[in-house]
Coordinates of N, CA and C in Angstrom, one line a residue:
M1 N 0.8 -1.2 0.0 CA 0.0 0.0 0.0 C 0.9 1.2 0.0
N2 N 0.5 2.2 -0.8 CA 1.3 3.5 -0.9 C 0.9 4.3 0.3
R3 N 2.0 5.0 0.8 CA 1.7 5.9 1.9 C 1.1 7.2 1.4
L4 N 0.2 7.7 2.2 CA -0.5 9.0 1.9 C 0.5 10.1 2.0
K5 N 0.5 11.0 1.0 CA 1.4 12.2 1.1 C 0.5 13.3 1.7
L6 N 0.9 13.7 2.9 CA 0.2 14.7 3.7 C 1.0 16.0 3.7
A7 N 0.3 17.1 3.5 CA 0.9 18.5 3.7 C 0.0 19.3 4.6
T8 N 0.6 20.2 5.4 CA -0.1 21.2 6.2 C 0.5 22.5 5.8
V9 N -0.4 23.5 5.7 CA -0.1 24.9 5.3 C -0.6 25.8 6.3
W10 N 0.2 26.9 6.6 CA -0.1 27.9 7.5 C -0.1 29.2 6.8
L11 N -1.3 29.8 6.6 CA -1.5 31.1 5.9 C -1.7 32.1 7.0
G12 N -2.7 33.1 6.8 CA -2.9 34.1 7.8 C -3.7 33.6 9.0
G13 N -3.1 33.3 10.0 CA -3.7 32.8 11.2 C -2.7 32.7 12.4
C14 N -3.1 32.2 13.5 CA -2.3 32.2 14.7 C -1.5 31.0 14.9
S15 N -1.6 30.0 14.1 CA -1.0 28.6 14.3 C -1.7 27.7 15.3
G16 N -2.8 28.2 15.8 CA -3.6 27.4 16.8 C -4.0 26.0 16.2
C17 N -4.4 26.0 15.0 CA -4.8 24.7 14.3 C -3.6 23.7 14.3
H18 N -2.4 24.2 14.0 CA -1.3 23.4 14.0 C -1.0 22.9 15.4
M19 N -1.2 23.8 16.4 CA -1.0 23.4 17.8 C -2.0 22.3 18.2
S20 N -3.2 22.4 17.7 CA -4.2 21.3 18.0 C -3.7 20.0 17.3
L21 N -3.2 20.1 16.1 CA -2.6 18.9 15.5 C -1.5 18.3 16.3
L22 N -0.6 19.1 16.8 CA 0.5 18.6 17.6 C 0.0 18.1 18.9
D23 N -1.1 18.6 19.4 CA -1.7 18.1 20.7 C -2.1 16.6 20.6
L24 N -2.1 16.0 19.4 CA -2.4 14.6 19.3 C -1.3 13.7 19.8
D25 N -0.2 14.3 20.2 CA 0.9 13.6 20.9 C 1.2 12.3 20.3
E26 N 1.1 11.2 21.1 CA 1.5 9.9 20.7 C 0.8 9.4 19.4
W27 N -0.4 9.8 19.1 CA -1.1 9.4 17.9 C -0.4 9.9 16.7
L28 N 0.4 10.9 16.8 CA 1.2 11.4 15.6 C 2.2 10.3 15.2
I29 N 2.7 9.5 16.2 CA 3.6 8.4 15.8 C 2.8 7.3 15.0
D30 N 1.6 7.0 15.4 CA 0.7 6.1 14.6 C 0.4 6.7 13.2
L31 N 0.2 8.0 13.2 CA -0.1 8.7 11.9 C 1.1 8.6 11.0
A32 N 2.3 8.7 11.5 CA 3.5 8.7 10.8 C 3.8 7.3 10.1
A33 N 3.1 6.3 10.6 CA 3.2 5.0 10.0 C 2.4 4.9 8.7
H34 N 1.5 5.8 8.5 CA 0.6 5.8 7.3 C 0.8 6.9 6.3
V35 N 1.6 8.0 6.7 CA 1.7 9.1 5.9 C 3.1 9.6 5.8
D36 N 3.4 10.3 4.7 CA 4.7 11.0 4.6 C 4.3 12.5 4.7
L37 N 4.9 13.2 5.6 CA 4.7 14.6 5.7 C 5.6 15.3 4.7
V38 N 5.0 15.8 3.6 CA 5.8 16.3 2.5 C 5.9 17.8 2.5
Y39 N 5.1 18.5 3.3 CA 5.2 20.0 3.4 C 4.5 20.4 4.7
S40 N 5.1 21.3 5.4 CA 4.5 21.8 6.7 C 5.4 22.9 7.3
P41 N 4.7 23.8 8.1 CA 5.6 24.8 8.8 C 6.4 24.2 9.9
I42 N 6.1 22.9 10.2 CA 6.9 22.2 11.2 C 8.1 21.4 10.6
A43 N 8.2 21.5 9.3 CA 9.3 20.9 8.5 C 10.0 22.0 7.8
D44 N 11.0 21.6 6.9 CA 11.8 22.6 6.3 C 11.7 22.6 4.7
Q45 N 10.6 22.3 4.2 CA 10.4 22.4 2.7 C 10.2 23.8 2.3
K46 N 10.8 24.2 1.2 CA 10.7 25.6 0.7 C 9.6 25.8 -0.4
T47 N 9.3 24.7 -1.1 CA 8.3 24.8 -2.2 C 7.3 23.7 -2.0
F48 N 6.1 24.0 -2.3 CA 5.0 23.0 -2.2 C 5.2 21.9 -3.2
P49 N 5.2 20.7 -2.8 CA 5.5 19.6 -3.8 C 4.3 19.2 -4.7
E50 N 4.6 18.4 -5.7 CA 3.6 17.8 -6.6 C 3.0 16.6 -6.0
D51 N 1.8 16.2 -6.5 CA 1.2 15.0 -6.2 C 0.9 14.8 -4.7
V52 N 0.4 15.8 -4.0 CA 0.0 15.6 -2.6 C -1.4 15.0 -2.5
D53 N -1.5 14.0 -1.6 CA -2.9 13.4 -1.5 C -3.8 14.3 -0.6
L54 N -3.3 14.8 0.5 CA -4.2 15.5 1.4 C -3.4 16.7 2.0
T55 N -4.1 17.9 1.9 CA -3.5 19.1 2.4 C -4.5 19.8 3.4
L56 N -4.0 20.0 4.6 CA -4.7 20.7 5.6 C -4.2 22.2 5.6
V57 N -5.2 23.1 5.3 CA -4.8 24.5 5.2 C -5.4 25.3 6.4
E58 N -4.5 25.9 7.2 CA -4.9 26.7 8.3 C -4.7 28.2 7.8
G59 N -5.6 29.0 8.2 CA -5.5 30.5 7.9 C -6.2 31.0 6.7
A60 N -6.3 32.3 6.7 CA -7.0 32.9 5.6 C -6.0 33.5 4.6
I61 N -6.5 34.0 3.5 CA -5.6 34.7 2.4 C -5.5 36.1 2.8
A62 N -4.3 36.5 3.3 CA -4.0 37.9 3.8 C -3.0 38.6 3.0
N63 N -2.2 37.9 2.1 CA -1.2 38.6 1.4 C -0.9 37.9 0.0
D64 N 0.0 38.5 -0.7 CA 0.3 38.0 -2.1 C 0.9 36.6 -2.1
E65 N 1.7 36.3 -1.1 CA 2.3 35.0 -0.9 C 1.3 33.9 -0.7
H66 N 0.3 34.3 0.1 CA -0.8 33.3 0.4 C -1.6 33.0 -0.9
L67 N -1.8 34.0 -1.7 CA -2.5 33.8 -3.0 C -1.8 32.9 -3.9
E68 N -0.5 33.1 -4.0 CA 0.4 32.2 -4.8 C 0.4 30.8 -4.3
L69 N 0.6 30.6 -3.0 CA 0.7 29.3 -2.3 C -0.6 28.5 -2.4
I70 N -1.7 29.2 -2.2 CA -3.0 28.5 -2.2 C -3.3 27.9 -3.6
Q71 N -2.9 28.7 -4.7 CA -3.1 28.2 -6.0 C -2.2 26.9 -6.2
D72 N -1.0 26.9 -5.8 CA -0.1 25.7 -5.9 C -0.7 24.6 -5.1
V73 N -1.2 24.9 -3.9 CA -1.9 23.8 -3.1 C -3.0 23.1 -3.8
R74 N -3.9 23.9 -4.4 CA -5.0 23.3 -5.2 C -4.6 22.5 -6.4
E75 N -3.6 23.1 -7.1 CA -3.2 22.4 -8.3 C -2.4 21.1 -8.0
R76 N -1.8 21.0 -6.9 CA -0.9 19.9 -6.6 C -1.5 19.0 -5.5
S77 N -2.7 19.2 -5.1 CA -3.3 18.4 -4.0 C -4.6 17.7 -4.5
R78 N -4.7 16.4 -4.2 CA -6.0 15.7 -4.5 C -7.1 16.2 -3.7
M79 N -6.9 16.4 -2.4 CA -7.9 16.9 -1.4 C -7.4 18.0 -0.6
V80 N -8.2 19.1 -0.5 CA -7.8 20.2 0.4 C -8.9 20.4 1.5
V81 N -8.4 20.5 2.7 CA -9.2 20.7 3.9 C -9.0 22.1 4.4
A82 N -10.0 22.9 4.6 CA -10.0 24.1 5.2 C -10.0 23.8 6.7
L83 N -8.8 24.1 7.4 CA -8.7 23.7 8.8 C -8.8 24.9 9.7
G84 N -9.9 25.0 10.4 CA -10.1 26.0 11.4 C -10.9 27.2 10.8
D85 N -11.3 28.1 11.7 CA -12.2 29.1 11.3 C -11.6 30.2 10.4
C86 N -10.3 30.5 10.6 CA -9.7 31.4 9.6 C -9.8 30.9 8.2
A87 N -9.5 29.7 8.0 CA -9.5 29.1 6.6 C -10.9 29.0 6.2
V88 N -11.9 28.7 7.1 CA -13.3 28.5 6.7 C -14.0 29.8 6.5
T89 N -13.8 30.8 7.3 CA -14.6 32.1 7.3 C -13.8 33.4 7.2
G90 N -12.5 33.3 7.4 CA -11.6 34.5 7.5 C -11.4 34.8 9.0
N91 N -12.4 34.7 9.8 CA -12.3 34.8 11.3 C -11.5 36.0 11.7
V92 N -10.6 35.8 12.7 CA -9.8 36.9 13.3 C -9.0 37.6 12.3
T93 N -8.4 36.8 11.4 CA -7.5 37.4 10.4 C -8.3 38.5 9.5
A94 N -9.5 38.3 9.3 CA -10.3 39.2 8.5 C -10.9 40.4 9.3
L95 N -10.6 40.5 10.6 CA -11.0 41.7 11.3 C -10.6 43.0 10.8
R96 N -9.5 43.0 10.0 CA -9.0 44.3 9.5 C -9.8 44.7 8.3
N97 N -10.7 43.9 7.7 CA -11.4 44.2 6.5 C -12.2 45.5 6.6
P98 N -13.0 45.7 7.7 CA -13.8 47.0 7.8 C -12.9 48.3 7.8
L99 N -11.6 48.1 8.1 CA -10.8 49.3 8.2 C -10.4 49.9 6.9
G100 N -10.6 49.2 5.8 CA -10.3 49.7 4.5 C -9.2 49.0 3.8
E101 N -8.7 49.6 2.7 CA -7.6 49.1 1.9 C -6.3 48.9 2.8
A102 N -5.6 47.9 2.4 CA -4.3 47.5 3.1 C -3.4 48.7 3.2
R103 N -3.2 49.5 2.1 CA -2.3 50.6 2.1 C -2.7 51.7 3.1
S104 N -4.0 52.0 3.3 CA -4.4 53.0 4.2 C -4.2 52.5 5.7
I105 N -4.4 51.2 5.9 CA -4.1 50.6 7.2 C -2.6 50.7 7.6
L106 N -1.8 50.3 6.6 CA -0.3 50.4 6.9 C 0.1 51.9 7.1
Q107 N -0.5 52.8 6.4 CA -0.2 54.2 6.5 C -0.5 54.7 7.9
Q108 N -1.7 54.3 8.4 CA -2.1 54.6 9.8 C -1.1 54.0 10.8
V109 N -0.8 52.8 10.7 CA 0.0 52.1 11.7 C 1.4 52.5 11.7
Y110 N 2.0 52.6 10.5 CA 3.5 52.9 10.4 C 3.8 54.4 10.3
I111 N 3.0 55.1 9.6 CA 3.4 56.5 9.4 C 2.8 57.4 10.5
E112 N 1.5 57.3 10.7 CA 0.7 58.2 11.5 C 0.9 57.9 13.0
H113 N 1.0 56.6 13.4 CA 1.0 56.2 14.8 C 2.2 55.3 15.2
G114 N 3.1 55.1 14.3 CA 4.1 54.1 14.7 C 5.5 54.5 14.5
D115 N 6.1 54.0 13.4 CA 7.5 54.1 13.1 C 7.9 55.6 13.1
P116 N 8.9 56.0 14.0 CA 9.3 57.4 14.0 C 10.0 57.8 12.7
R117 N 10.5 56.8 12.0 CA 11.2 57.1 10.7 C 10.2 57.4 9.6
G118 N 8.9 57.0 9.8 CA 7.9 57.3 8.8 C 8.0 56.4 7.6
I119 N 8.4 55.2 7.8 CA 8.7 54.3 6.6 C 7.7 53.1 6.7
L120 N 7.1 52.8 5.5 CA 6.3 51.5 5.4 C 7.3 50.4 5.2
P121 N 7.0 49.2 5.8 CA 7.8 48.0 5.5 C 7.5 47.6 4.1
S122 N 8.6 47.4 3.3 CA 8.3 47.1 1.9 C 9.5 46.3 1.2
T123 N 10.3 45.6 2.0 CA 11.4 44.9 1.4 C 10.9 43.7 0.5
P124 N 11.2 43.8 -0.8 CA 10.7 42.7 -1.7 C 11.3 41.4 -1.3
G125 N 10.5 40.4 -1.2 CA 10.9 39.0 -0.9 C 11.0 38.8 0.6
I126 N 10.8 39.8 1.4 CA 10.9 39.7 2.9 C 9.5 40.1 3.5
V127 N 9.0 41.2 3.0 CA 7.7 41.6 3.5 C 6.6 41.4 2.4
P128 N 5.7 40.4 2.6 CA 4.7 40.2 1.6 C 3.7 41.4 1.5
I129 N 3.1 41.5 0.3 CA 2.2 42.6 0.1 C 0.8 42.2 0.6
L130 N 0.2 43.0 1.4 CA -1.1 42.6 2.0 C -2.2 42.8 0.9
V131 N -3.2 41.9 0.9 CA -4.3 42.0 0.0 C -5.3 43.0 0.7
D132 N -6.1 43.7 -0.1 CA -7.0 44.7 0.5 C -8.1 44.0 1.4
Q133 N -8.6 42.9 1.1 CA -9.6 42.2 1.8 C -9.1 40.8 2.1
V134 N -9.0 40.4 3.4 CA -8.7 39.0 3.8 C -9.9 38.2 3.5
V135 N -9.7 37.0 2.9 CA -10.7 36.1 2.5 C -10.4 34.7 2.9
P136 N -11.5 33.9 3.2 CA -11.3 32.4 3.5 C -10.8 31.8 2.2
I137 N -10.2 30.6 2.3 CA -9.6 30.0 1.2 C -10.6 29.6 0.1
H138 N -11.8 29.2 0.5 CA -12.8 28.8 -0.6 C -13.2 30.0 -1.5
M139 N -12.8 31.2 -1.1 CA -13.1 32.3 -2.0 C -12.1 32.4 -3.2
I140 N -11.0 31.6 -3.0 CA -9.9 31.6 -4.0 C -9.8 30.3 -4.8
I141 N -10.0 29.2 -4.0 CA -9.9 27.8 -4.6 C -11.0 27.0 -4.2
P142 N -11.4 25.9 -4.9 CA -12.3 24.9 -4.4 C -11.8 24.2 -3.2
V143 N -12.6 24.0 -2.2 CA -12.2 23.2 -1.0 C -13.0 22.0 -0.9
D144 N -12.4 20.9 -0.5 CA -13.1 19.6 -0.4 C -13.8 19.4 0.9
L145 N -13.3 19.9 2.0 CA -13.8 19.6 3.3 C -13.5 20.8 4.2
F146 N -14.5 21.2 5.0 CA -14.4 22.3 6.0 C -14.4 21.8 7.4
L147 N -13.3 22.0 8.1 CA -13.3 21.6 9.5 C -13.2 22.9 10.4
A148 N -14.4 23.3 10.9 CA -14.4 24.5 11.7 C -13.9 24.4 13.1
G149 N -13.7 25.5 13.7 CA -13.3 25.5 15.1 C -12.1 26.5 15.2
C150 N -12.0 27.1 16.4 CA -11.0 28.1 16.6 C -10.2 27.8 17.9
P151 N -9.3 26.9 17.8 CA -9.0 26.0 16.7 C -9.9 24.7 16.9
P152 N -10.0 23.9 15.8 CA -10.6 22.6 16.0 C -9.8 21.8 17.0
S153 N -10.5 21.0 17.8 CA -9.7 20.2 18.8 C -8.9 19.1 18.1
G154 N -7.9 18.7 18.8 CA -7.1 17.5 18.4 C -7.9 16.3 18.0
P155 N -8.9 15.9 18.9 CA -9.7 14.7 18.6 C -10.6 14.9 17.4
R156 N -11.0 16.1 17.1 CA -11.8 16.3 15.8 C -10.9 16.2 14.6
I157 N -9.7 16.7 14.7 CA -8.7 16.6 13.6 C -8.4 15.1 13.4
R158 N -8.1 14.4 14.5 CA -7.8 13.0 14.4 C -8.9 12.2 13.8
A159 N -10.2 12.5 14.2 CA -11.3 11.8 13.6 C -11.4 12.0 12.1
V160 N -11.1 13.2 11.6 CA -11.1 13.5 10.2 C -10.0 12.7 9.5
L161 N -8.8 12.8 10.1 CA -7.7 12.1 9.4 C -7.9 10.6 9.4
E162 N -8.4 10.0 10.5 CA -8.7 8.6 10.5 C -9.7 8.2 9.5
A163 N -10.7 8.9 9.3 CA -11.7 8.6 8.3 C -11.1 8.7 6.9
L164 N -10.4 9.8 6.6 CA -9.8 9.9 5.3 C -8.8 8.8 5.0
L165 N -8.0 8.5 6.0 CA -7.0 7.4 5.9 C -7.8 6.0 5.6
A166 N -8.9 5.9 6.2 CA -9.7 4.7 5.9 C -10.5 4.7 4.6
G167 N -10.5 5.9 4.0 CA -11.2 6.0 2.7 C -12.6 6.2 2.8
T168 N -13.1 6.7 4.0 CA -14.5 7.0 4.2 C -14.7 8.5 4.5
P169 N -15.8 9.0 4.1 CA -16.1 10.5 4.4 C -16.2 10.7 5.9
P170 N -15.5 11.7 6.4 CA -15.6 12.0 7.9 C -17.0 12.5 8.2
E171 N -17.4 12.2 9.5 CA -18.6 12.7 10.0 C -18.4 14.0 10.7
L172 N -18.8 15.1 10.1 CA -18.7 16.4 10.7 C -20.0 16.9 11.3
V173 N -20.4 16.4 12.4 CA -21.6 16.8 13.0 C -21.3 17.3 14.4
G174 N -22.3 18.1 14.9 CA -22.2 18.6 16.3 C -21.3 19.8 16.4
G175 N -20.9 20.1 17.6 CA -20.2 21.3 18.0 C -18.8 21.3 17.5
F176 N -18.0 22.1 18.2 CA -16.6 22.3 17.8 C -15.7 21.5 18.8
G177 N -16.2 20.7 19.7 CA -15.3 20.0 20.7 C -14.4 19.1 20.2

């Protein structure tokens, strides 16, 4: 049997969903017997690989790098799971949306109220360009499964992964526990 190629992606969010995944403790050893972790913020891959079976995406689309990465994720993944409320709805990451365009927010924060040098951060390749409106990932790419929660609990993530590994649709009923 071929091992499942698993990727996890961290976009605009707090990393709480990845912390919930790591909270699975010893079960991660069992999971490692069935999957190859081919991309993750907890590993050191620089580019998103080809032919990924399952990608868990945490966070919303908040900058130009997220837009590029999420396109690669969809093109190169058989199944994409929106992991957590930021990926599903935008949640906390999207709280800046009512404040207006990204440039005006940066102007207020760095020029009017912050940096005494009056300089906006803009180093190409270092500081990503913010999008004007933060959006959940399904606004950019098709998503196969939505796992809500802020963050979803480790047992809920485990239940989804176990079902997907078994080749059955996960049961996503009830609350966020």
